[in-house]
Amino acid sequence: MWSHLYWYYEIRANGTYSERLLTKEVLTILGNTGKLRPIGNQQFCNIENAPWMSVIAVNSHNGTYGRDQDFNSEWVNLIAIVGSKSNPENERFYVSMLTDIAEKINWELILEEDDNENENIILRGKSL
């Protein structure tokens, strides 16, 4: 998805969302970034004075989510992130933090679409 207002990122094991991690483990990693605070079931936002972002850890069905059970699951196969484009410097902040999260769980970090209509750009690949 592309927007002139937001960056859309995904942290996932692969494009088929076929690998899962225990929700508790993922939430611990997100909570330990020092840059996010929990705001609901499997949902986080930025801490004060950090660039605006919304982060959700869900048990997705082929990359889609939105049902209550997606946010109350034992497993996570997708971390979806929305970040503001209001300040171009935000992108560096997001990519740095999200790369760190992706490395900790050995999943890939994806930019859903760039300004040139390229889709699913791998910013950090999964290690073997």
Tab-separated table of N, CA and C in Angstrom, residues 37-87:
chain	number	residue	atom	x	y	z
A	37	ARG	N	5.225	1.671	23.295
A	37	ARG	CA	4.446	1.393	24.505
A	37	ARG	C	3.164	0.673	24.113
A	38	PRO	N	2.743	-0.281	24.943
A	38	PRO	CA	1.517	-1.028	24.615
A	38	PRO	C	0.289	-0.141	24.773
A	39	ILE	N	-0.678	-0.346	23.866
A	39	ILE	CA	-1.935	0.413	23.948
A	39	ILE	C	-3.160	-0.482	23.868
A	40	GLY	N	-2.975	-1.761	23.718
A	40	GLY	CA	-4.102	-2.680	23.627
A	40	GLY	C	-3.584	-4.070	23.340
A	41	ASN	N	-4.513	-4.993	23.130
A	41	ASN	CA	-4.109	-6.362	22.806
A	41	ASN	C	-3.236	-6.383	21.573
A	42	GLN	N	-1.979	-6.739	21.782
A	42	GLN	CA	-1.038	-6.927	20.692
A	42	GLN	C	-0.837	-5.660	19.864
A	43	GLN	N	-1.061	-4.489	20.473
A	43	GLN	CA	-0.942	-3.210	19.784
A	43	GLN	C	-0.007	-2.288	20.561
A	44	PHE	N	0.818	-1.552	19.806
A	44	PHE	CA	1.766	-0.616	20.394
A	44	PHE	C	1.719	0.695	19.620
A	45	CYS	N	2.210	1.751	20.270
A	45	CYS	CA	2.433	3.022	19.592
A	45	CYS	C	3.759	3.579	20.093
A	46	ASN	N	4.166	4.688	19.529
A	46	ASN	CA	5.423	5.315	19.908
A	46	ASN	C	5.368	5.860	21.333
A	47	ILE	N	6.543	5.944	21.955
A	47	ILE	CA	6.638	6.632	23.235
A	47	ILE	C	6.626	8.133	22.954
A	48	GLU	N	6.454	8.930	23.997
A	48	GLU	CA	6.461	10.374	23.856
A	48	GLU	C	7.790	10.827	23.258
A	49	ASN	N	7.738	11.808	22.395
A	49	ASN	CA	8.896	12.415	21.724
A	49	ASN	C	9.543	11.518	20.667
A	50	ALA	N	8.923	10.413	20.313
A	50	ALA	CA	9.403	9.577	19.208
A	50	ALA	C	8.462	9.787	18.027
A	51	PRO	N	8.925	9.542	16.809
A	51	PRO	CA	8.028	9.684	15.660
A	51	PRO	C	6.786	8.807	15.803
A	52	TRP	N	5.659	9.320	15.309
A	52	TRP	CA	4.396	8.598	15.413
A	52	TRP	C	4.476	7.282	14.656
A	53	MET	N	3.974	6.230	15.300
A	53	MET	CA	3.847	4.947	14.629
A	53	MET	C	2.795	4.103	15.333
A	54	SER	N	2.256	3.182	14.560
A	54	SER	CA	1.317	2.193	15.064
A	54	SER	C	1.878	0.824	14.717
A	55	VAL	N	1.934	-0.064	15.709
A	55	VAL	CA	2.507	-1.399	15.517
A	55	VAL	C	1.516	-2.419	16.054
A	56	ILE	N	1.210	-3.421	15.240
A	56	ILE	CA	0.345	-4.500	15.701
A	56	ILE	C	1.010	-5.836	15.385
A	57	ALA	N	0.850	-6.763	16.288
A	57	ALA	CA	1.362	-8.128	16.105
A	57	ALA	C	0.147	-9.035	16.043
A	58	VAL	N	-0.061	-9.685	14.896
A	58	VAL	CA	-1.298	-10.434	14.684
A	58	VAL	C	-1.035	-11.820	14.125
A	59	ASN	N	-2.047	-12.645	14.243
A	59	ASN	CA	-2.072	-13.935	13.570
A	59	ASN	C	-2.896	-13.722	12.304
A	60	SER	N	-2.202	-13.456	11.221
A	60	SER	CA	-2.816	-13.035	9.976
A	60	SER	C	-3.231	-14.215	9.112
A	61	HIS	N	-4.193	-13.959	8.274
A	61	HIS	CA	-4.605	-14.928	7.267
A	61	HIS	C	-4.188	-14.357	5.915
A	62	ASN	N	-3.046	-14.828	5.398
A	62	ASN	CA	-2.514	-14.366	4.118
A	62	ASN	C	-2.264	-12.860	4.066
A	63	GLY	N	-1.848	-12.279	5.195
A	63	GLY	CA	-1.534	-10.863	5.237
A	63	GLY	C	-2.700	-9.973	5.597
A	64	THR	N	-3.876	-10.553	5.769
A	64	THR	CA	-5.038	-9.760	6.162
A	64	THR	C	-5.341	-10.007	7.632
A	65	TYR	N	-5.978	-9.058	8.241
A	65	TYR	CA	-6.353	-9.166	9.651
A	65	TYR	C	-7.434	-8.138	9.933
A	66	GLY	N	-7.992	-8.206	11.089
A	66	GLY	CA	-9.030	-7.259	11.470
A	66	GLY	C	-10.092	-7.870	12.357
A	67	ARG	N	-10.086	-9.198	12.434
A	67	ARG	CA	-11.050	-9.865	13.304
A	67	ARG	C	-10.512	-9.860	14.731
A	68	ASP	N	-11.390	-9.908	15.713
A	68	ASP	CA	-10.979	-9.900	17.115
A	68	ASP	C	-9.957	-10.993	17.418
A	69	GLN	N	-10.162	-12.185	16.868
A	69	GLN	CA	-9.253	-13.294	17.167
A	69	GLN	C	-7.843	-13.057	16.613
A	70	ASP	N	-7.690	-12.183	15.619
A	70	ASP	CA	-6.361	-11.861	15.102
A	70	ASP	C	-5.527	-11.130	16.152
A	71	PHE	N	-6.196	-10.422	17.056
A	71	PHE	CA	-5.534	-9.618	18.079
A	71	PHE	C	-5.528	-10.296	19.444
A	72	ASN	N	-6.007	-11.487	19.529
A	72	ASN	CA	-6.068	-12.233	20.790
A	72	ASN	C	-5.629	-13.659	20.550
A	73	SER	N	-4.489	-13.809	19.935
A	73	SER	CA	-4.069	-15.142	19.537
A	73	SER	C	-2.821	-15.575	20.289
A	74	GLU	N	-2.612	-16.864	20.343
A	74	GLU	CA	-1.415	-17.424	20.959
A	74	GLU	C	-0.202	-17.254	20.049
A	75	TRP	N	-0.463	-17.067	18.744
A	75	TRP	CA	0.598	-17.024	17.746
A	75	TRP	C	0.579	-15.711	16.980
A	76	VAL	N	1.748	-15.335	16.473
A	76	VAL	CA	1.901	-14.155	15.621
A	76	VAL	C	2.644	-14.590	14.358
A	77	ASN	N	2.136	-14.158	13.206
A	77	ASN	CA	2.859	-14.409	11.963
A	77	ASN	C	3.076	-13.134	11.157
A	78	LEU	N	2.686	-11.989	11.730
A	78	LEU	CA	2.844	-10.708	11.061
A	78	LEU	C	2.925	-9.592	12.089
A	79	ILE	N	3.896	-8.721	11.903
A	79	ILE	CA	3.947	-7.462	12.640
A	79	ILE	C	3.768	-6.382	11.586
A	80	ALA	N	2.679	-5.639	11.679
A	80	ALA	CA	2.366	-4.588	10.709
A	80	ALA	C	2.629	-3.234	11.355
A	81	ILE	N	3.312	-2.363	10.617
A	81	ILE	CA	3.731	-1.082	11.150
A	81	ILE	C	3.324	0.025	10.188
A	82	VAL	N	2.777	1.092	10.740
A	82	VAL	CA	2.476	2.297	9.982
A	82	VAL	C	3.267	3.422	10.625
A	83	GLY	N	3.973	4.189	9.808
A	83	GLY	CA	4.758	5.310	10.316
A	83	GLY	C	4.498	6.561	9.506
A	84	SER	N	4.643	7.693	10.147
A	84	SER	CA	4.357	8.979	9.524
A	84	SER	C	5.472	9.437	8.592
A	85	LYS	N	5.077	9.981	7.450
A	85	LYS	CA	6.016	10.591	6.512
A	85	LYS	C	6.136	12.099	6.740
A	86	SER	N	5.570	12.622	7.843
A	86	SER	CA	5.549	14.066	8.061
A	86	SER	C	6.947	14.673	8.137
A	87	ASN	N	7.926	13.885	8.564
A	87	ASN	CA	9.310	14.339	8.630
A	87	ASN	C	10.162	13.278	7.933
